[in-house]
Amino acid sequence: LRRNVEDFTGPRERSDLAFVTFDITADILNEKSGLRTFCNKILMLIFNIFDWNVKQLFLYLSAEYSTKNNALNQVVLWDKIILRGDNPRLFLKDMKSKYFFFDDGNGLKGNRNVTLTLSWNVVPNAGLLPLVTGSGHMSVPFPDTYETTKSY
Amino acid sequence: GAAAVVPAMLSLDFLDDVRRMNKRQLYYQVLNFGMIVSSALMIWKGLMVVTGSESPIVVVLSGSMEPAFHRGDLLFLTNRIEDPIRVGEIVVFRIEGREIPIVHRVLKIHEKQNGDIKFLTKGDNNAVDDRGLYKRGQHWLEKKDVVGRARGFVPYIGIVTILMNDYPKFKYAVLFLLGLFVLVHRE
């Protein structure tokens, strides 16, 4: 069990006051397949991202890490679509990781350098489709040993 | 007096014009038309070079990326080698052996030191990832399957292309009207 609180504030010019707290409350490593699931609580406050030309935000949390097999791995753990007009304050409690976190191989075991970042794709009414990454990132070191699966 | 002469002169001019609208004029109009078509082709090829994509502009055909994109939206793509494929990007790809390109988002990537990359995609509006769509036995997409990455978009405009595809009569009508317009319009 591990608690982490991190602030993923976005760069100034795009999203002045985006603020995210990410709180991992439990994690489990399955011995068979290096499967990792997160139960997490995410509190998000998003202000001022939505201007007249922003139709929606595609928000996603991704993990990035390096293994013996592959120099770079990126896995989206969780994503959410936020439409203009949605409540700008999102509180998602006890949310399990939306997508299974499989590695291509066994590279998660003992991996000290798994970094979580929050990014978003701004979808305009018409125009460019930028991908923005929040400046905060969280490192999640994986344990050296597998645990037997707990129920959660 | 003067009032009677002017209409007479005008009618003579008109007749002359009609006589002159002969083979030379026709050839000129055809050349004009040819130039317009060549220019359009050059612009398209130029776009292909600049963007690095074989199809720099595509029309969204399905609703699997709603609410971001709807059927008929136009996407502008680039496919430059210097831009690596990363999660969250919207890619347009083709499955080997199939003609129709698919527009979905990158969910997972595994990239080797030498740049070889394999990745998984999923439509925003789909519940599951695209593995079920890939060829039998294929679990990942590779760079060669990618037509381009979506960098910008304009809504609705592509509907004309979809209409022309679904209703051939409409396509012929549009082409006929275009041809007529160019031939008749005198620069």
PDB file of N, CA and C in Angstrom, chain A residues 68-115:
ATOM      1  N   LYS A  68      14.383  -4.094 -20.418  1.00  0.00           N
ATOM      2  CA  LYS A  68      15.433  -4.760 -21.168  1.00  0.00           C
ATOM      3  C   LYS A  68      14.981  -5.001 -22.610  1.00  0.00           C
ATOM      4  N   ASN A  69      13.725  -5.373 -22.771  1.00  0.00           N
ATOM      5  CA  ASN A  69      13.207  -5.671 -24.098  1.00  0.00           C
ATOM      6  C   ASN A  69      13.009  -4.444 -24.954  1.00  0.00           C
ATOM      7  N   ASN A  70      12.524  -3.395 -24.333  1.00  0.00           N
ATOM      8  CA  ASN A  70      12.146  -2.204 -25.080  1.00  0.00           C
ATOM      9  C   ASN A  70      12.694  -0.946 -24.426  1.00  0.00           C
ATOM     10  N   ALA A  71      13.288  -0.088 -25.240  1.00  0.00           N
ATOM     11  CA  ALA A  71      13.879   1.129 -24.702  1.00  0.00           C
ATOM     12  C   ALA A  71      12.815   2.073 -24.153  1.00  0.00           C
ATOM     13  N   LEU A  72      11.640   2.080 -24.802  1.00  0.00           N
ATOM     14  CA  LEU A  72      10.593   2.987 -24.333  1.00  0.00           C
ATOM     15  C   LEU A  72       9.249   2.280 -24.361  1.00  0.00           C
ATOM     16  N   ASN A  73       8.538   2.344 -23.251  1.00  0.00           N
ATOM     17  CA  ASN A  73       7.191   1.798 -23.189  1.00  0.00           C
ATOM     18  C   ASN A  73       6.265   2.871 -22.641  1.00  0.00           C
ATOM     19  N   GLN A  74       5.108   2.995 -23.259  1.00  0.00           N
ATOM     20  CA  GLN A  74       4.111   3.916 -22.722  1.00  0.00           C
ATOM     21  C   GLN A  74       2.780   3.187 -22.690  1.00  0.00           C
ATOM     22  N   VAL A  75       2.098   3.295 -21.566  1.00  0.00           N
ATOM     23  CA  VAL A  75       0.823   2.602 -21.403  1.00  0.00           C
ATOM     24  C   VAL A  75      -0.188   3.573 -20.821  1.00  0.00           C
ATOM     25  N   VAL A  76      -1.323   3.713 -21.488  1.00  0.00           N
ATOM     26  CA  VAL A  76      -2.379   4.555 -20.934  1.00  0.00           C
ATOM     27  C   VAL A  76      -3.131   3.742 -19.885  1.00  0.00           C
ATOM     28  N   LEU A  77      -3.197   4.274 -18.680  1.00  0.00           N
ATOM     29  CA  LEU A  77      -3.867   3.562 -17.596  1.00  0.00           C
ATOM     30  C   LEU A  77      -5.329   3.948 -17.486  1.00  0.00           C
ATOM     31  N   TRP A  78      -5.609   5.151 -17.901  1.00  0.00           N
ATOM     32  CA  TRP A  78      -6.908   5.710 -17.576  1.00  0.00           C
ATOM     33  C   TRP A  78      -7.143   6.890 -18.487  1.00  0.00           C
ATOM     34  N   ASP A  79      -8.381   7.023 -19.010  1.00  0.00           N
ATOM     35  CA  ASP A  79      -8.657   8.213 -19.788  1.00  0.00           C
ATOM     36  C   ASP A  79     -10.076   8.697 -19.540  1.00  0.00           C
ATOM     37  N   LYS A  80     -10.318   9.937 -19.848  1.00  0.00           N
ATOM     38  CA  LYS A  80     -11.652  10.495 -19.638  1.00  0.00           C
ATOM     39  C   LYS A  80     -11.874  11.632 -20.616  1.00  0.00           C
ATOM     40  N   ILE A  81     -13.099  11.701 -21.103  1.00  0.00           N
ATOM     41  CA  ILE A  81     -13.464  12.795 -22.000  1.00  0.00           C
ATOM     42  C   ILE A  81     -14.206  13.852 -21.199  1.00  0.00           C
ATOM     43  N   ILE A  82     -13.750  15.096 -21.314  1.00  0.00           N
ATOM     44  CA  ILE A  82     -14.427  16.194 -20.626  1.00  0.00           C
ATOM     45  C   ILE A  82     -14.936  17.152 -21.679  1.00  0.00           C
ATOM     46  N   LEU A  83     -16.242  17.362 -21.680  1.00  0.00           N
ATOM     47  CA  LEU A  83     -16.822  18.250 -22.674  1.00  0.00           C
ATOM     48  C   LEU A  83     -16.973  19.642 -22.115  1.00  0.00           C
ATOM     49  N   ARG A  84     -16.945  20.596 -23.040  1.00  0.00           N
ATOM     50  CA  ARG A  84     -17.194  21.982 -22.656  1.00  0.00           C
ATOM     51  C   ARG A  84     -18.569  22.024 -22.016  1.00  0.00           C
ATOM     52  N   GLY A  85     -18.663  22.609 -20.863  1.00  0.00           N
ATOM     53  CA  GLY A  85     -19.966  22.655 -20.209  1.00  0.00           C
ATOM     54  C   GLY A  85     -20.091  21.640 -19.097  1.00  0.00           C
ATOM     55  N   ASP A  86     -19.186  20.632 -19.090  1.00  0.00           N
ATOM     56  CA  ASP A  86     -19.189  19.696 -17.964  1.00  0.00           C
ATOM     57  C   ASP A  86     -18.785  20.437 -16.695  1.00  0.00           C
ATOM     58  N   ASN A  87     -19.184  19.882 -15.595  1.00  0.00           N
ATOM     59  CA  ASN A  87     -18.756  20.428 -14.325  1.00  0.00           C
ATOM     60  C   ASN A  87     -17.230  20.498 -14.275  1.00  0.00           C
ATOM     61  N   PRO A  88     -16.676  21.662 -14.098  1.00  0.00           N
ATOM     62  CA  PRO A  88     -15.219  21.754 -14.145  1.00  0.00           C
ATOM     63  C   PRO A  88     -14.530  21.090 -12.978  1.00  0.00           C
ATOM     64  N   ARG A  89     -15.293  20.625 -12.038  1.00  0.00           N
ATOM     65  CA  ARG A  89     -14.671  20.021 -10.877  1.00  0.00           C
ATOM     66  C   ARG A  89     -15.024  18.547 -10.833  1.00  0.00           C
ATOM     67  N   LEU A  90     -14.008  17.708 -10.994  1.00  0.00           N
ATOM     68  CA  LEU A  90     -14.260  16.277 -11.084  1.00  0.00           C
ATOM     69  C   LEU A  90     -13.693  15.577  -9.884  1.00  0.00           C
ATOM     70  N   PHE A  91     -14.513  14.816  -9.235  1.00  0.00           N
ATOM     71  CA  PHE A  91     -13.966  14.048  -8.126  1.00  0.00           C
ATOM     72  C   PHE A  91     -14.252  12.576  -8.371  1.00  0.00           C
ATOM     73  N   LEU A  92     -13.242  11.824  -8.670  1.00  0.00           N
ATOM     74  CA  LEU A  92     -13.439  10.413  -8.983  1.00  0.00           C
ATOM     75  C   LEU A  92     -12.858   9.584  -7.858  1.00  0.00           C
ATOM     76  N   LYS A  93     -13.734   8.938  -7.162  1.00  0.00           N
ATOM     77  CA  LYS A  93     -13.258   8.254  -5.972  1.00  0.00           C
ATOM     78  C   LYS A  93     -13.146   6.760  -6.204  1.00  0.00           C
ATOM     79  N   ASP A  94     -12.127   6.160  -5.659  1.00  0.00           N
ATOM     80  CA  ASP A  94     -11.981   4.706  -5.702  1.00  0.00           C
ATOM     81  C   ASP A  94     -12.129   4.140  -7.103  1.00  0.00           C
ATOM     82  N   MET A  95     -11.468   4.763  -8.022  1.00  0.00           N
ATOM     83  CA  MET A  95     -11.572   4.322  -9.405  1.00  0.00           C
ATOM     84  C   MET A  95     -10.480   3.324  -9.706  1.00  0.00           C
ATOM     85  N   LYS A  96     -10.838   2.181 -10.223  1.00  0.00           N
ATOM     86  CA  LYS A  96      -9.815   1.219 -10.592  1.00  0.00           C
ATOM     87  C   LYS A  96      -9.193   1.649 -11.906  1.00  0.00           C
ATOM     88  N   SER A  97      -7.985   1.202 -12.133  1.00  0.00           N
ATOM     89  CA  SER A  97      -7.326   1.530 -13.393  1.00  0.00           C
ATOM     90  C   SER A  97      -8.198   1.024 -14.531  1.00  0.00           C
ATOM     91  N   LYS A  98      -8.399   1.858 -15.518  1.00  0.00           N
ATOM     92  CA  LYS A  98      -9.355   1.515 -16.578  1.00  0.00           C
ATOM     93  C   LYS A  98      -8.800   0.453 -17.525  1.00  0.00           C
ATOM     94  N   TYR A  99      -7.520   0.540 -17.799  1.00  0.00           N
ATOM     95  CA  TYR A  99      -6.905  -0.402 -18.740  1.00  0.00           C
ATOM     96  C   TYR A  99      -5.870  -1.235 -18.017  1.00  0.00           C
ATOM     97  N   PHE A 100      -5.787  -2.475 -18.372  1.00  0.00           N
ATOM     98  CA  PHE A 100      -4.803  -3.345 -17.748  1.00  0.00           C
ATOM     99  C   PHE A 100      -3.398  -2.897 -18.109  1.00  0.00           C
ATOM    100  N   PHE A 101      -2.549  -2.940 -17.157  1.00  0.00           N
ATOM    101  CA  PHE A 101      -1.191  -2.469 -17.317  1.00  0.00           C
ATOM    102  C   PHE A 101      -0.291  -3.681 -17.558  1.00  0.00           C
ATOM    103  N   PHE A 102      -0.246  -4.122 -18.814  1.00  0.00           N
ATOM    104  CA  PHE A 102       0.601  -5.251 -19.176  1.00  0.00           C
ATOM    105  C   PHE A 102       1.923  -4.762 -19.722  1.00  0.00           C
ATOM    106  N   ASP A 103       2.976  -5.434 -19.376  1.00  0.00           N
ATOM    107  CA  ASP A 103       4.220  -5.117 -20.053  1.00  0.00           C
ATOM    108  C   ASP A 103       4.446  -6.114 -21.179  1.00  0.00           C
ATOM    109  N   ASP A 104       5.244  -5.734 -22.135  1.00  0.00           N
ATOM    110  CA  ASP A 104       5.669  -6.633 -23.210  1.00  0.00           C
ATOM    111  C   ASP A 104       6.854  -7.412 -22.677  1.00  0.00           C
ATOM    112  N   GLY A 105       6.591  -8.428 -21.869  1.00  0.00           N
ATOM    113  CA  GLY A 105       7.705  -9.124 -21.211  1.00  0.00           C
ATOM    114  C   GLY A 105       7.565  -8.993 -19.709  1.00  0.00           C
ATOM    115  N   ASN A 106       8.651  -9.138 -19.012  1.00  0.00           N
ATOM    116  CA  ASN A 106       8.595  -9.061 -17.553  1.00  0.00           C
ATOM    117  C   ASN A 106       9.324  -7.840 -17.019  1.00  0.00           C
ATOM    118  N   GLY A 107       9.232  -6.789 -17.741  1.00  0.00           N
ATOM    119  CA  GLY A 107      10.036  -5.622 -17.400  1.00  0.00           C
ATOM    120  C   GLY A 107       9.540  -4.788 -16.248  1.00  0.00           C
ATOM    121  N   LEU A 108       8.386  -5.145 -15.676  1.00  0.00           N
ATOM    122  CA  LEU A 108       7.874  -4.310 -14.597  1.00  0.00           C
ATOM    123  C   LEU A 108       8.450  -4.697 -13.241  1.00  0.00           C
ATOM    124  N   LYS A 109       8.844  -5.950 -13.137  1.00  0.00           N
ATOM    125  CA  LYS A 109       9.351  -6.444 -11.858  1.00  0.00           C
ATOM    126  C   LYS A 109      10.642  -5.730 -11.513  1.00  0.00           C
ATOM    127  N   GLY A 110      10.654  -5.109 -10.360  1.00  0.00           N
ATOM    128  CA  GLY A 110      11.873  -4.454  -9.911  1.00  0.00           C
ATOM    129  C   GLY A 110      12.197  -3.181 -10.665  1.00  0.00           C
ATOM    130  N   ASN A 111      11.280  -2.727 -11.490  1.00  0.00           N
ATOM    131  CA  ASN A 111      11.546  -1.517 -12.257  1.00  0.00           C
ATOM    132  C   ASN A 111      11.370  -0.293 -11.383  1.00  0.00           C
ATOM    133  N   ARG A 112      12.442   0.438 -11.219  1.00  0.00           N
ATOM    134  CA  ARG A 112      12.410   1.567 -10.292  1.00  0.00           C
ATOM    135  C   ARG A 112      11.953   2.844 -10.956  1.00  0.00           C
ATOM    136  N   ASN A 113      11.833   2.789 -12.261  1.00  0.00           N
ATOM    137  CA  ASN A 113      11.674   4.047 -12.981  1.00  0.00           C
ATOM    138  C   ASN A 113      10.411   4.142 -13.804  1.00  0.00           C
ATOM    139  N   VAL A 114       9.289   3.801 -13.182  1.00  0.00           N
ATOM    140  CA  VAL A 114       8.030   3.933 -13.906  1.00  0.00           C
ATOM    141  C   VAL A 114       7.449   5.292 -13.583  1.00  0.00           C
ATOM    142  N   THR A 115       7.256   6.109 -14.606  1.00  0.00           N
ATOM    143  CA  THR A 115       6.793   7.472 -14.386  1.00  0.00           C
ATOM    144  C   THR A 115       5.375   7.653 -14.881  1.00  0.00           C
TER     145      THR A 115
END
